[in-house]
């Protein structure tokens, strides 16, 4: 499965995932960034594990901004870094939990 092209957020807005900014990101020594005004997440070149962690990292920044609206309550860079790393480990270690979380109510059957 490849990198998604779009991500829907809590507020219903759709963020575009872009990979064409890698040279600019490399010049700034970054693997990713989010552009809140354009609703874009830019992902640089890296190996798959780093791309996955970067995508979750930038997605958490977007969620934080969506929830807190750019206030001082937004998650800090350190909080996002720690949470994104831990979240990726938990998701990858528990594929059955991820599959369960992806089910919709109409698909749910408790056995």
PDB file of C-alpha atoms in Angstrom, residues 10-92:
ATOM      1  CA  UNK A  10     -12.096  15.937  12.411  1.00  0.00           C
ATOM      2  CA  UNK A  11     -13.633  19.110  11.030  1.00  0.00           C
ATOM      3  CA  UNK A  12     -14.320  17.398   7.709  1.00  0.00           C
ATOM      4  CA  UNK A  13     -11.551  19.225   5.868  1.00  0.00           C
ATOM      5  CA  UNK A  14      -9.406  17.151   3.523  1.00  0.00           C
ATOM      6  CA  UNK A  15      -5.628  17.505   3.681  1.00  0.00           C
ATOM      7  CA  UNK A  16      -3.519  16.690   0.630  1.00  0.00           C
ATOM      8  CA  UNK A  17      -0.325  14.670   1.100  1.00  0.00           C
ATOM      9  CA  UNK A  18       2.434  16.013  -1.152  1.00  0.00           C
ATOM     10  CA  UNK A  19       5.821  14.487  -1.875  1.00  0.00           C
ATOM     11  CA  UNK A  20       7.078  17.039  -4.398  1.00  0.00           C
ATOM     12  CA  UNK A  21       8.647  19.367  -1.808  1.00  0.00           C
ATOM     13  CA  UNK A  22      11.534  17.060  -0.854  1.00  0.00           C
ATOM     14  CA  UNK A  23      14.322  19.351  -2.097  1.00  0.00           C
ATOM     15  CA  UNK A  24      13.008  22.327  -0.123  1.00  0.00           C
ATOM     16  CA  UNK A  25      12.482  20.142   2.947  1.00  0.00           C
ATOM     17  CA  UNK A  26      16.012  18.736   2.641  1.00  0.00           C
ATOM     18  CA  UNK A  27      17.451  22.264   2.481  1.00  0.00           C
ATOM     19  CA  UNK A  28      15.681  23.011   5.779  1.00  0.00           C
ATOM     20  CA  UNK A  29      16.822  19.645   7.222  1.00  0.00           C
ATOM     21  CA  UNK A  30      13.203  18.505   7.643  1.00  0.00           C
ATOM     22  CA  UNK A  31      11.427  15.279   6.740  1.00  0.00           C
ATOM     23  CA  UNK A  32       7.976  16.828   6.797  1.00  0.00           C
ATOM     24  CA  UNK A  33       5.827  19.847   7.479  1.00  0.00           C
ATOM     25  CA  UNK A  34       2.233  20.918   7.351  1.00  0.00           C
ATOM     26  CA  UNK A  35       0.861  23.952   5.560  1.00  0.00           C
ATOM     27  CA  UNK A  36      -2.317  24.781   7.447  1.00  0.00           C
ATOM     28  CA  UNK A  37      -3.399  27.521   5.019  1.00  0.00           C
ATOM     29  CA  UNK A  38      -3.168  25.189   2.005  1.00  0.00           C
ATOM     30  CA  UNK A  39      -4.348  22.089   3.930  1.00  0.00           C
ATOM     31  CA  UNK A  40      -1.236  20.212   2.839  1.00  0.00           C
ATOM     32  CA  UNK A  41       1.176  17.839   4.508  1.00  0.00           C
ATOM     33  CA  UNK A  42       4.570  17.729   2.808  1.00  0.00           C
ATOM     34  CA  UNK A  43       6.620  14.543   3.177  1.00  0.00           C
ATOM     35  CA  UNK A  44      10.289  14.354   2.215  1.00  0.00           C
ATOM     36  CA  UNK A  45      12.379  11.455   0.959  1.00  0.00           C
ATOM     37  CA  UNK A  46      13.259   8.810   3.500  1.00  0.00           C
ATOM     38  CA  UNK A  47      12.949   5.107   4.160  1.00  0.00           C
ATOM     39  CA  UNK A  48       9.483   3.737   4.867  1.00  0.00           C
ATOM     40  CA  UNK A  49       9.650   3.711   8.699  1.00  0.00           C
ATOM     41  CA  UNK A  50      10.681   7.374   8.785  1.00  0.00           C
ATOM     42  CA  UNK A  51       8.002   8.351   6.255  1.00  0.00           C
ATOM     43  CA  UNK A  52       5.370   6.584   8.359  1.00  0.00           C
ATOM     44  CA  UNK A  53       6.513   8.322  11.539  1.00  0.00           C
ATOM     45  CA  UNK A  54       6.671  11.680   9.744  1.00  0.00           C
ATOM     46  CA  UNK A  55       3.154  11.263   8.347  1.00  0.00           C
ATOM     47  CA  UNK A  56       1.752  10.519  11.811  1.00  0.00           C
ATOM     48  CA  UNK A  57       3.787  13.408  13.252  1.00  0.00           C
ATOM     49  CA  UNK A  58       2.415  15.946  10.766  1.00  0.00           C
ATOM     50  CA  UNK A  59      -1.086  14.509  11.061  1.00  0.00           C
ATOM     51  CA  UNK A  60      -0.945  15.032  14.848  1.00  0.00           C
ATOM     52  CA  UNK A  61       0.062  18.665  14.291  1.00  0.00           C
ATOM     53  CA  UNK A  62      -2.952  19.040  11.988  1.00  0.00           C
ATOM     54  CA  UNK A  63      -5.283  17.395  14.512  1.00  0.00           C
ATOM     55  CA  UNK A  64      -3.912  19.576  17.313  1.00  0.00           C
ATOM     56  CA  UNK A  65      -4.524  22.699  15.243  1.00  0.00           C
ATOM     57  CA  UNK A  66      -7.999  21.457  14.350  1.00  0.00           C
ATOM     58  CA  UNK A  67      -8.916  20.853  17.986  1.00  0.00           C
ATOM     59  CA  UNK A  68      -7.222  23.838  19.611  1.00  0.00           C
ATOM     60  CA  UNK A  69      -7.380  26.315  16.730  1.00  0.00           C
ATOM     61  CA  UNK A  70      -3.790  27.511  16.912  1.00  0.00           C
ATOM     62  CA  UNK A  71      -3.998  28.483  20.575  1.00  0.00           C
ATOM     63  CA  UNK A  72      -1.328  27.975  23.204  1.00  0.00           C
ATOM     64  CA  UNK A  73      -3.035  24.667  24.019  1.00  0.00           C
ATOM     65  CA  UNK A  74      -1.743  23.110  20.788  1.00  0.00           C
ATOM     66  CA  UNK A  75       0.516  20.132  21.328  1.00  0.00           C
ATOM     67  CA  UNK A  76       4.180  21.135  21.495  1.00  0.00           C
ATOM     68  CA  UNK A  77       6.753  19.836  19.030  1.00  0.00           C
ATOM     69  CA  UNK A  78       8.147  17.555  21.744  1.00  0.00           C
ATOM     70  CA  UNK A  79       4.696  16.177  22.608  1.00  0.00           C
ATOM     71  CA  UNK A  80       3.949  15.483  18.941  1.00  0.00           C
ATOM     72  CA  UNK A  81       7.363  13.820  18.469  1.00  0.00           C
ATOM     73  CA  UNK A  82       6.907  11.486  21.443  1.00  0.00           C
ATOM     74  CA  UNK A  83       3.252  10.653  20.733  1.00  0.00           C
ATOM     75  CA  UNK A  84       3.818  10.013  17.006  1.00  0.00           C
ATOM     76  CA  UNK A  85       6.683   7.590  17.691  1.00  0.00           C
ATOM     77  CA  UNK A  86       4.725   5.707  20.356  1.00  0.00           C
ATOM     78  CA  UNK A  87       1.533   5.652  18.292  1.00  0.00           C
ATOM     79  CA  UNK A  88       3.282   4.134  15.282  1.00  0.00           C
ATOM     80  CA  UNK A  89       4.820   1.391  17.453  1.00  0.00           C
ATOM     81  CA  UNK A  90       1.444   0.532  19.011  1.00  0.00           C
ATOM     82  CA  UNK A  91      -0.397   0.533  15.667  1.00  0.00           C
ATOM     83  CA  UNK A  92       2.216  -1.648  13.968  1.00  0.00           C
TER      84      UNK A  92
END
